[in-house]
Amino acid sequence: MDQQDQATYRVDLGDLFEGPMDLLVHLVRKNEVDIYDIPVALIMDQYMEYIKLMNVLNIDLAGEFLVMAATLAHIKSRMLLPVDQEQEEEEEDPRMEIVRPLEEYLQLQYAAEDLTDRNQLDWDVFIRCYGNGNERPDEEPDGLVQVSLFELIDAFQKIIKRVSPEHLFNITVDTISVKSRISEIADLLEGRGSVTFEDLFEKEVTKSQLIVTLLAILEMAKVQVIRIMQHVSSGIIRIFNA
Amino acid sequence: MHNLKAIIESLLFASDTPLTVDKIKAILEVKDRNAVQDALKSLAEDCDSQERGFFLREVAGGYQLRTRPEYRQWVRRMKQSRPARLSRAAMETLAIIAYKQPVLRTDVEHLRGVDSGGILRTLLEKGIIRVLGRKDLPGRPMVYGTTKRFLEVFDMKDLSDLPTLKDLEELGEAWPNDST
Amino acid sequence: MHNLKAIIESLLFASDTPLTVDKIKAILEVKDRNAVQDALKSLAEDCDSQERGFFLREVAGGYQLRTRPEYRQWVRRMKQSRPARLSRAAMETLAIIAYKQPVLRTDVEHLRGVDSGGILRTLLEKGIIRVLGRKDLPGRPMVYGTTKRFLEVFDMKDLSDLPTLKDLEELGEAWPNDST
């Protein structure tokens, strides 16, 4: 079989079973078995049949399918072990390992079905449509704005993709913490005009928060939005709006 | 105010978002909340009894006129809308977020048993879910929840319109061999 | 067709352009031109006699539902009180400021590749960004950052709720089956 043929016969796994839970639910339903009393050996055999079939069909098997196969095998082996008479009462049915996630998964399937059955906007029901005239102007009297956080990062990512690599910069959770602290310090300065160095560190508890505050002060000094002054006699360091 | 009902109808007709009673009161400068509510009720009855092409629906905390679902095939044909429906996988993911919010990506994936990053991104792009914040865990993972848009799209007054999981389970058990 | 008038009303309601009789005939697959015209006439009469918030208007060769001019002041007031959406350019500028703050106007313009003075002013007026200070450079350029109002608009506790590019990358590509 050449490359072309292989591509033709490749079936998206998502078209058949979304994941191992999906396949398991299918088998439970097909065999009409009670999820609280699953015949593990039977279900596992059928599960493995499907795995083999998917291999034959040249479907890329997600690792999750094999993890589930291992879990089923493990449960099956535990069920074959003789039960210790004394421990019997405390010993949990090994199948519980799979029953609980299955239970939750089934519940969510029902929830998804319920959502699907609702009158979905732009599919079952429609509201008035304003075509291209819908673009709202920037200038609005009361200055309210309606945007989502996702739109913001999406806009940022598009810019990043546009600019040349040498202008790339890292935005990480850490750098954002520093920005957040800068914003807080700017708030303080807006209110009070100046603040002592100690005040800024007063409430800090963890080492990383100390570092974040220090980095924030350094960055603000670097772009010169603050001045740092030390009193000659008292030695108190004060930060001012530049 | 003369003909409050007709004026409210014109507002609802021209609005692209659901209008709350408070918003209507503010626009019309009426003090009487009951008068607005009565007019809305009467309008809803008119839409039904006169068999109009649309009906008044309470959704996402406000009121909105929407075409009747019975006529979906014709409106759809006019709009030439491609299937804008969410896939089964997206519905499943959305159900998890709706019921378990605030929820982490790992929680979603644990329940579904498969990678769900792409679906989360799609739902974010559609504005149906949003980032609520971050959780104080290593890597500060993002926490997800549903939006007001979710209520609008899925025809709900508020999140309490969602049936409980227990109710759903009982309903589900009525058709145990419902094929997937 | 059962209830032709209501179906046509739902089409007119959901359409963003005037609909011609031919277009309506095509959508509903009705052959009888008179039936469509009678339904339109009857709908126009209903709108008038029942004092609805809108009326049927023959315009640009087609039919369109429009709010009654008598109610223009209220509809206008409603439209003015709607929250604005940010333009793409404003969104871009805001994103740069949010992620790169404290940042100079020249940095913003360098990344965007266009003059951004007007947009910066708009964002300042909206109270979403602020001047953090002036840099000690020729011309004493202003340094920009986001405000508390910015956090409110995006419903964040603090800036550390901002998603990072890594967060976005980790989600992967949007799910292909759910195109809008």
Coordinates of C-alpha atoms in Angstrom, one line a residue, chain C residues 6-95:
Chain C
A6 CA -46.3 33.6 10.5
I7 CA -43.5 31.9 8.6
I8 CA -43.0 34.9 6.4
E9 CA -43.0 37.1 9.6
S10 CA -40.2 35.0 11.1
L11 CA -38.2 35.3 7.9
L12 CA -38.7 39.1 7.8
F13 CA -37.8 39.3 11.5
A14 CA -34.5 37.4 11.1
S15 CA -33.4 39.0 7.8
D16 CA -30.9 41.8 7.7
T17 CA -32.0 42.9 4.2
P18 CA -35.4 43.6 2.6
L19 CA -36.9 40.4 1.2
T20 CA -38.5 40.3 -2.3
V21 CA -41.5 38.3 -3.0
D22 CA -39.4 36.1 -5.3
K23 CA -36.9 35.4 -2.6
I24 CA -39.7 34.5 -0.1
K25 CA -41.2 32.2 -2.8
A26 CA -37.8 30.5 -3.3
I27 CA -37.1 30.0 0.4
L28 CA -40.5 28.6 1.1
E29 CA -40.8 26.7 -2.2
V30 CA -44.3 28.1 -2.8
K31 CA -45.4 28.5 -6.4
D32 CA -48.3 30.8 -5.7
R33 CA -47.2 34.4 -5.9
N34 CA -50.6 35.7 -4.8
A35 CA -50.5 33.6 -1.6
V36 CA -47.2 35.3 -0.6
Q37 CA -48.5 38.7 -1.5
D38 CA -51.8 38.2 0.4
A39 CA -49.8 37.1 3.4
L40 CA -47.6 40.2 3.3
K41 CA -50.7 42.4 2.9
S42 CA -52.4 40.7 5.9
L43 CA -49.2 41.0 8.0
A44 CA -48.9 44.8 7.2
E45 CA -52.5 45.2 8.3
D46 CA -51.9 43.3 11.5
C47 CA -48.9 45.5 12.4
D48 CA -51.0 48.6 12.0
S49 CA -54.3 47.5 13.5
Q50 CA -52.7 45.8 16.5
E51 CA -50.4 48.8 17.1
R52 CA -47.3 46.8 17.2
G53 CA -43.8 48.3 17.8
F54 CA -42.9 47.9 14.1
F55 CA -44.5 48.0 10.7
L56 CA -44.0 46.4 7.3
R57 CA -42.4 48.6 4.7
E58 CA -41.9 48.1 1.1
V59 CA -38.4 49.3 0.4
A60 CA -35.7 48.8 -2.2
G61 CA -37.9 46.4 -4.1
G62 CA -38.5 44.2 -1.1
Y63 CA -40.2 44.0 2.2
Q64 CA -38.7 44.9 5.6
L65 CA -40.0 45.2 9.2
R66 CA -38.9 48.5 10.8
T67 CA -39.6 50.1 14.2
R68 CA -42.2 52.8 14.1
P69 CA -40.8 56.3 13.6
E70 CA -43.0 57.5 16.5
Y71 CA -40.8 55.5 18.9
R72 CA -37.5 56.8 17.5
Q73 CA -36.5 58.6 20.6
W74 CA -36.6 55.5 22.7
V75 CA -34.9 53.2 20.3
R76 CA -32.2 55.8 19.8
R77 CA -31.7 56.1 23.5
M78 CA -31.4 52.4 23.8
K79 CA -28.8 52.2 21.0
Q80 CA -26.8 54.9 22.7
S81 CA -26.7 53.1 26.0
R82 CA -25.3 49.9 24.6
P83 CA -21.8 49.0 25.6
A84 CA -19.3 49.7 22.9
R85 CA -17.2 47.1 21.3
L86 CA -13.6 47.9 20.8
S87 CA -12.4 48.2 17.2
R88 CA -9.7 45.8 16.1
A89 CA -7.1 48.5 16.2
A90 CA -8.1 49.5 19.8
M91 CA -8.0 45.8 20.8
E92 CA -4.5 45.4 19.4
T93 CA -3.3 48.6 21.2
L94 CA -4.9 47.5 24.4
A95 CA -3.3 44.1 24.2

